[in-house]
Short mmCIF file of C-alpha atoms in Angstrom, two decimals:
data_model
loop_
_atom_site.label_atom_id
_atom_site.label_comp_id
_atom_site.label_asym_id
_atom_site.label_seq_id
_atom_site.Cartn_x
_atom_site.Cartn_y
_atom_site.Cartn_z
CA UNK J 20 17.68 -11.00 4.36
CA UNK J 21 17.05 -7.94 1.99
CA UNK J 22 13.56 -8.48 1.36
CA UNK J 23 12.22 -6.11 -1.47
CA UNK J 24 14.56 -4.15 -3.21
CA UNK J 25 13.89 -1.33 -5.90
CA UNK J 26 17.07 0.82 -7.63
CA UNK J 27 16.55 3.33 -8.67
CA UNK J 28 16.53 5.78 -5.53
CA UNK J 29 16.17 8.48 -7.26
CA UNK J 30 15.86 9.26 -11.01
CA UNK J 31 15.39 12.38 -13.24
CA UNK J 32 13.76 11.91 -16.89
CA UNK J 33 13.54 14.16 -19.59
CA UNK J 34 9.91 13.98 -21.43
CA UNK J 35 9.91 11.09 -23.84
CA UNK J 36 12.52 9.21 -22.40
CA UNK J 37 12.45 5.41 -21.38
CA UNK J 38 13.92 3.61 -18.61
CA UNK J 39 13.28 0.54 -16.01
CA UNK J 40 12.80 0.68 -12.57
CA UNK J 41 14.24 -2.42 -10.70
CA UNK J 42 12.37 -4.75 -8.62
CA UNK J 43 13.90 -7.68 -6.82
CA UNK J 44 12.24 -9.71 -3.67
CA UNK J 45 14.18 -13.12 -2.27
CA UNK J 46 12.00 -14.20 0.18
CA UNK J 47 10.28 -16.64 -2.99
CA UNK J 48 6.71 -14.64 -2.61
CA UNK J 49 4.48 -15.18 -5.45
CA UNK J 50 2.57 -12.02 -5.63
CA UNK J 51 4.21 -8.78 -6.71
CA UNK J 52 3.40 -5.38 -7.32
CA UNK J 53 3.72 -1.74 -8.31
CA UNK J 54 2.25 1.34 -6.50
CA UNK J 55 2.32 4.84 -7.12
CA UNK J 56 2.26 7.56 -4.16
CA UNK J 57 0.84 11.08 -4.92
CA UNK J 58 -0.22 13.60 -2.66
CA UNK J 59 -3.65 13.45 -2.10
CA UNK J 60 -4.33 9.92 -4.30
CA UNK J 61 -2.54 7.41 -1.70
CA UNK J 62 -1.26 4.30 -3.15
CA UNK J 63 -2.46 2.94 -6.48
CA UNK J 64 -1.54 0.20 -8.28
CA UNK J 65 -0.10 0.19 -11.68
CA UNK J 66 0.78 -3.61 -12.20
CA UNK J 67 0.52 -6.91 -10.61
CA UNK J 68 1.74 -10.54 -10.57
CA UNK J 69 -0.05 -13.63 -9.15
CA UNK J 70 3.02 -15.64 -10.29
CA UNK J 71 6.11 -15.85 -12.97
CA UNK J 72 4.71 -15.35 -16.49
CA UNK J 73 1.44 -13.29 -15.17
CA UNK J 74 0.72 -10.02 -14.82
CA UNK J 75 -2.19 -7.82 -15.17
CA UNK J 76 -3.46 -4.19 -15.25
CA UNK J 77 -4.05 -2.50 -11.97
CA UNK J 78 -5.81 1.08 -10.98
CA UNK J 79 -3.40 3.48 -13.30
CA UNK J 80 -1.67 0.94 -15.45
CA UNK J 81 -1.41 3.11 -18.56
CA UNK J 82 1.87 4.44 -19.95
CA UNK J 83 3.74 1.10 -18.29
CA UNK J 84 4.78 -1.95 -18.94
CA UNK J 85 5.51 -5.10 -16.68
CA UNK J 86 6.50 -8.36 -17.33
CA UNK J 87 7.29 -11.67 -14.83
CA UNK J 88 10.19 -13.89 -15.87
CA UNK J 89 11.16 -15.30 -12.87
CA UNK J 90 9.59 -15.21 -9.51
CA UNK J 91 12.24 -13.07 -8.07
CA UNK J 92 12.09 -9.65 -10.43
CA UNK J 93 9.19 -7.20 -11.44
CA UNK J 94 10.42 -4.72 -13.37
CA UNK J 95 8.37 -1.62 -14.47
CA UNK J 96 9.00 0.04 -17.68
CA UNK J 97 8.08 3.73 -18.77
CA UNK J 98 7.50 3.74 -22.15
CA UNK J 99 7.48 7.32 -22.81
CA UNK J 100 7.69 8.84 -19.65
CA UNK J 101 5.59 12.28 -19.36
CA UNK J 102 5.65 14.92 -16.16
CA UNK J 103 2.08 13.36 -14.86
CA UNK J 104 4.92 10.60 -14.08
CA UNK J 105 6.35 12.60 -11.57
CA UNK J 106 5.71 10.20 -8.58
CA UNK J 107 7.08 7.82 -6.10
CA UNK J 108 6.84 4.37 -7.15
CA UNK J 109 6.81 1.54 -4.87
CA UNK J 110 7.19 -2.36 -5.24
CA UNK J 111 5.74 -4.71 -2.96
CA UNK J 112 5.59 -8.80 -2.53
CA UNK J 113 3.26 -11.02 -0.34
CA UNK J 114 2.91 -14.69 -0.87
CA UNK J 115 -0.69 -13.85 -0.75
CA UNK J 116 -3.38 -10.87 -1.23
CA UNK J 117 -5.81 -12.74 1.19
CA UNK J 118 -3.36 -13.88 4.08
CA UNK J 119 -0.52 -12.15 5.51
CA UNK J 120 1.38 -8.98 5.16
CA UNK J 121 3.18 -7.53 1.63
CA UNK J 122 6.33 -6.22 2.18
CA UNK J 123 7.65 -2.88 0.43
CA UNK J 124 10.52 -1.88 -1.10
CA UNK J 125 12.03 1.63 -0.42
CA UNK J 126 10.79 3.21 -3.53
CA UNK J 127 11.97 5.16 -6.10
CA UNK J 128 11.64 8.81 -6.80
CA UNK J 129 10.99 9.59 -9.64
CA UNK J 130 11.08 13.24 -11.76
CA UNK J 131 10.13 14.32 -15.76
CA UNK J 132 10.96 17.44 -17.33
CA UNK B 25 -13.80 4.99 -8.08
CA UNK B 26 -11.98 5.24 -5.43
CA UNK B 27 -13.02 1.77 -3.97
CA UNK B 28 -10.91 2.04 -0.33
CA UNK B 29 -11.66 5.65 1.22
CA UNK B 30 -9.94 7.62 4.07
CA UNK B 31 -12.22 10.97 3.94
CA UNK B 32 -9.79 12.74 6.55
CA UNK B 33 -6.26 13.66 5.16
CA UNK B 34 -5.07 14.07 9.07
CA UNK B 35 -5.49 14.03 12.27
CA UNK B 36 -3.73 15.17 15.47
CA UNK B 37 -3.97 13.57 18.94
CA UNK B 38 -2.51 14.15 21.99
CA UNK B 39 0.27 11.55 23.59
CA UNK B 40 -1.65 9.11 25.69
CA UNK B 41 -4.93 9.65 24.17
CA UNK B 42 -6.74 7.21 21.51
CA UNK B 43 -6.50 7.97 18.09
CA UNK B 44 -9.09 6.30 15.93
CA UNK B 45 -8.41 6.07 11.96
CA UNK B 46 -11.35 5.50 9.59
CA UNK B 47 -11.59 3.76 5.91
CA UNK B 48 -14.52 2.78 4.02
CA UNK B 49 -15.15 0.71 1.13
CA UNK B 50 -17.50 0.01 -1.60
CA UNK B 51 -16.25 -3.48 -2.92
CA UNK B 52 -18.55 -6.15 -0.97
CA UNK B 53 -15.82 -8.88 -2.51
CA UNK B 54 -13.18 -7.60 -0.21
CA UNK B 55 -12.77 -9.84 2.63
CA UNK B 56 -9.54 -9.11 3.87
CA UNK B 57 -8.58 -5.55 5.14
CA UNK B 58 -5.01 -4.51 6.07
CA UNK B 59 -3.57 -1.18 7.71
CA UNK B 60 -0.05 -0.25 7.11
CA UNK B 61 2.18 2.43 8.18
CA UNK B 62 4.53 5.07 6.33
CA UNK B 63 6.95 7.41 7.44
CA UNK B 64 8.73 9.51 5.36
CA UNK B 65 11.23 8.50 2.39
CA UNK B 66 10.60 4.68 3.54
CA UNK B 67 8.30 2.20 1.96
CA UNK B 68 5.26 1.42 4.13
CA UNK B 69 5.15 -1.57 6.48
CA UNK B 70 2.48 -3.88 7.82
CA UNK B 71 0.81 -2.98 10.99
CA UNK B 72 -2.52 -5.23 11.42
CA UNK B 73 -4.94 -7.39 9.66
CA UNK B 74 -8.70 -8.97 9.71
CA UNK B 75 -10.62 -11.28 7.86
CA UNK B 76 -14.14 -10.70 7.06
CA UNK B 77 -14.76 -13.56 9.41
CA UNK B 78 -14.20 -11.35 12.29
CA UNK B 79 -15.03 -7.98 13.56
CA UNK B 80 -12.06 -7.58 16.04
CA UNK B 81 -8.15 -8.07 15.96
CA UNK B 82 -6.17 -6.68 18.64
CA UNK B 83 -2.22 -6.57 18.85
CA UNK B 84 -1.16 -4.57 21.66
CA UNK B 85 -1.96 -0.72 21.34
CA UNK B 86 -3.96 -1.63 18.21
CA UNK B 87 -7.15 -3.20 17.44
CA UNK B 88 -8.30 -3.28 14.10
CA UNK B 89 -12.33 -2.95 13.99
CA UNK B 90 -14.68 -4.04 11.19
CA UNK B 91 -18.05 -3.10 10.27
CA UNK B 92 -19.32 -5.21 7.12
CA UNK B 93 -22.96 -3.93 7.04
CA UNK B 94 -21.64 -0.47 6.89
CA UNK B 95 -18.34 -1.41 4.98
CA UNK B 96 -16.34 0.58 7.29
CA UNK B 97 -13.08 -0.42 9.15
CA UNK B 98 -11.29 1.33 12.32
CA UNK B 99 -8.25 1.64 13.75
CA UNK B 100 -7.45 2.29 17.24
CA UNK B 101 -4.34 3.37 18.65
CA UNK B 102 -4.50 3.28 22.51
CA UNK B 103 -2.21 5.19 24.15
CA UNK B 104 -1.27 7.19 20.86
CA UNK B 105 2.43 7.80 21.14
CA UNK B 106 5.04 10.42 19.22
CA UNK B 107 6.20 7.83 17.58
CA UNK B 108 2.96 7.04 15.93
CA UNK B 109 3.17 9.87 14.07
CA UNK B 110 3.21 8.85 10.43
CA UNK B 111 0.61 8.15 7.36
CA UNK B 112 -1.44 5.41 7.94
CA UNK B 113 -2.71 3.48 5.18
CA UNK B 114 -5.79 1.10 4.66
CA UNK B 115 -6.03 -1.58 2.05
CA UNK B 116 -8.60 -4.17 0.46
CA UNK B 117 -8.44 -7.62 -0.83
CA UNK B 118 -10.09 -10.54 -1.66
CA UNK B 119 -10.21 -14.13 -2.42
CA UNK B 120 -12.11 -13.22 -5.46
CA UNK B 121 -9.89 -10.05 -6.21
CA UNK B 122 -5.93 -10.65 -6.66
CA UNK B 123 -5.70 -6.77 -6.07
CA UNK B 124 -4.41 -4.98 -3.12
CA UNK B 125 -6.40 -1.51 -3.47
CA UNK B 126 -4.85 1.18 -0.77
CA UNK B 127 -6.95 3.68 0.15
CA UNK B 128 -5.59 7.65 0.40
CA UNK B 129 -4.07 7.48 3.98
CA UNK B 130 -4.46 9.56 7.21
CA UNK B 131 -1.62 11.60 8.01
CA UNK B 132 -1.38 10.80 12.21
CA UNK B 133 0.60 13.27 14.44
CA UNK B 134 0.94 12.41 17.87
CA UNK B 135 2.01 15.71 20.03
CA UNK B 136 3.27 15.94 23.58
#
């Protein structure tokens, strides 16, 4: 069972740049999200789902884009990516916010220049 | 607004001794308070849960504590162990809130 998996590992952008990081969870949870991790901010969230074809704004959501086709993927765009992008990103699903545990991908390191 | 808050960055404890983590929040719709663990270069990972409907939750070296009046939560790690040593994280939801909110973490080391 692979749970939640995110590829990129590891990624270096130049400033302006675009790209997708991957999010894919088979263990048919509803809820999905995206975290940052900085030093010093702990984990804030960019994006969530509540379900295929919902998403909403988290904490830090601007300069990214989400969407929700199926229940399985949750991938997070950078539209333009800039250096305060620098981060580690992590994706998480739960089949609930109020009950239970969410489960985390690996994450993905992420640097701009 | 930081609405999840872990005012110490880190603490150190010897092996065998209780270490006790604090978070506090300011959202009175959070009824449902998780703590998770992180070591380095891996995502983090559950460690214990409680529901607003309780102010205990034990699972074997740790019990989860919750103060609602003073919006404060507690974790104690009894006996504290080397491998213990990672950042522990607290988090926030709510039946009325379909946000996880993490606070900053506690950096844990556990020496010999």
């Amino acid at each position: 069972n692979a749970g939640v998996t995110q590829t990129p590992k590891f990624q270096v952008l130049k400033t302006g740049q675009s790209m997708t990081l991957q999010c894919a969870q088979d263990m048919n949870h509803e809820y999905m999200s995206w975290y940052r991790q900085d030093p010093g901010m702990g984990l804030r969230l960019i994006h969530y789902s509540v379900g295929a074809g919902i998403t909403d704004q988290g904490e830090v959501p601007n300069g990214y884009n989400v969407s929700r086709s199926t229940t399985e993927d949750f991938p997070l765009r950078l539209l333009s990516a800039a250096p305060s992008q620098t981060s580690v990103y992590f994706c998480a699903s739960s089949y609930s916010n109020t009950e239970g545990e969410a489960f985390f991908g690996q994450g993905t390191r992420l640097t701009v220049v | 607004d930081q609405q999840v808050k872990q005012n110490s960055p880190s603490l150190s404890v010897q092996e065998g001794r209780i270490s006790i983590l604090n978070c506090d929040y300011t959202n009175s719709m959070f009824d449902y308070f998780l703590w998770y663990k992180k070591y380095p270069a891996e995502g983090p990972t559950f460690l214990i849960s409680i529901s607003s409907i309780k102010d205990k939750n034990e699972d074997g070296r740790f019990t989860v504590f919750l103060n609602k009046s003073a919006k404060h939560l507690s974790l104690h790690i009894v006996p504290s162990q080397p491998g213990d040593s990672a950042v522990y994280f607290c988090a926030a939801s709510g039946i009325y809130t379909d946000k996880l909110i993490f606070g900053t973490g506690t950096r844990l080391q556990v020496f010999p």
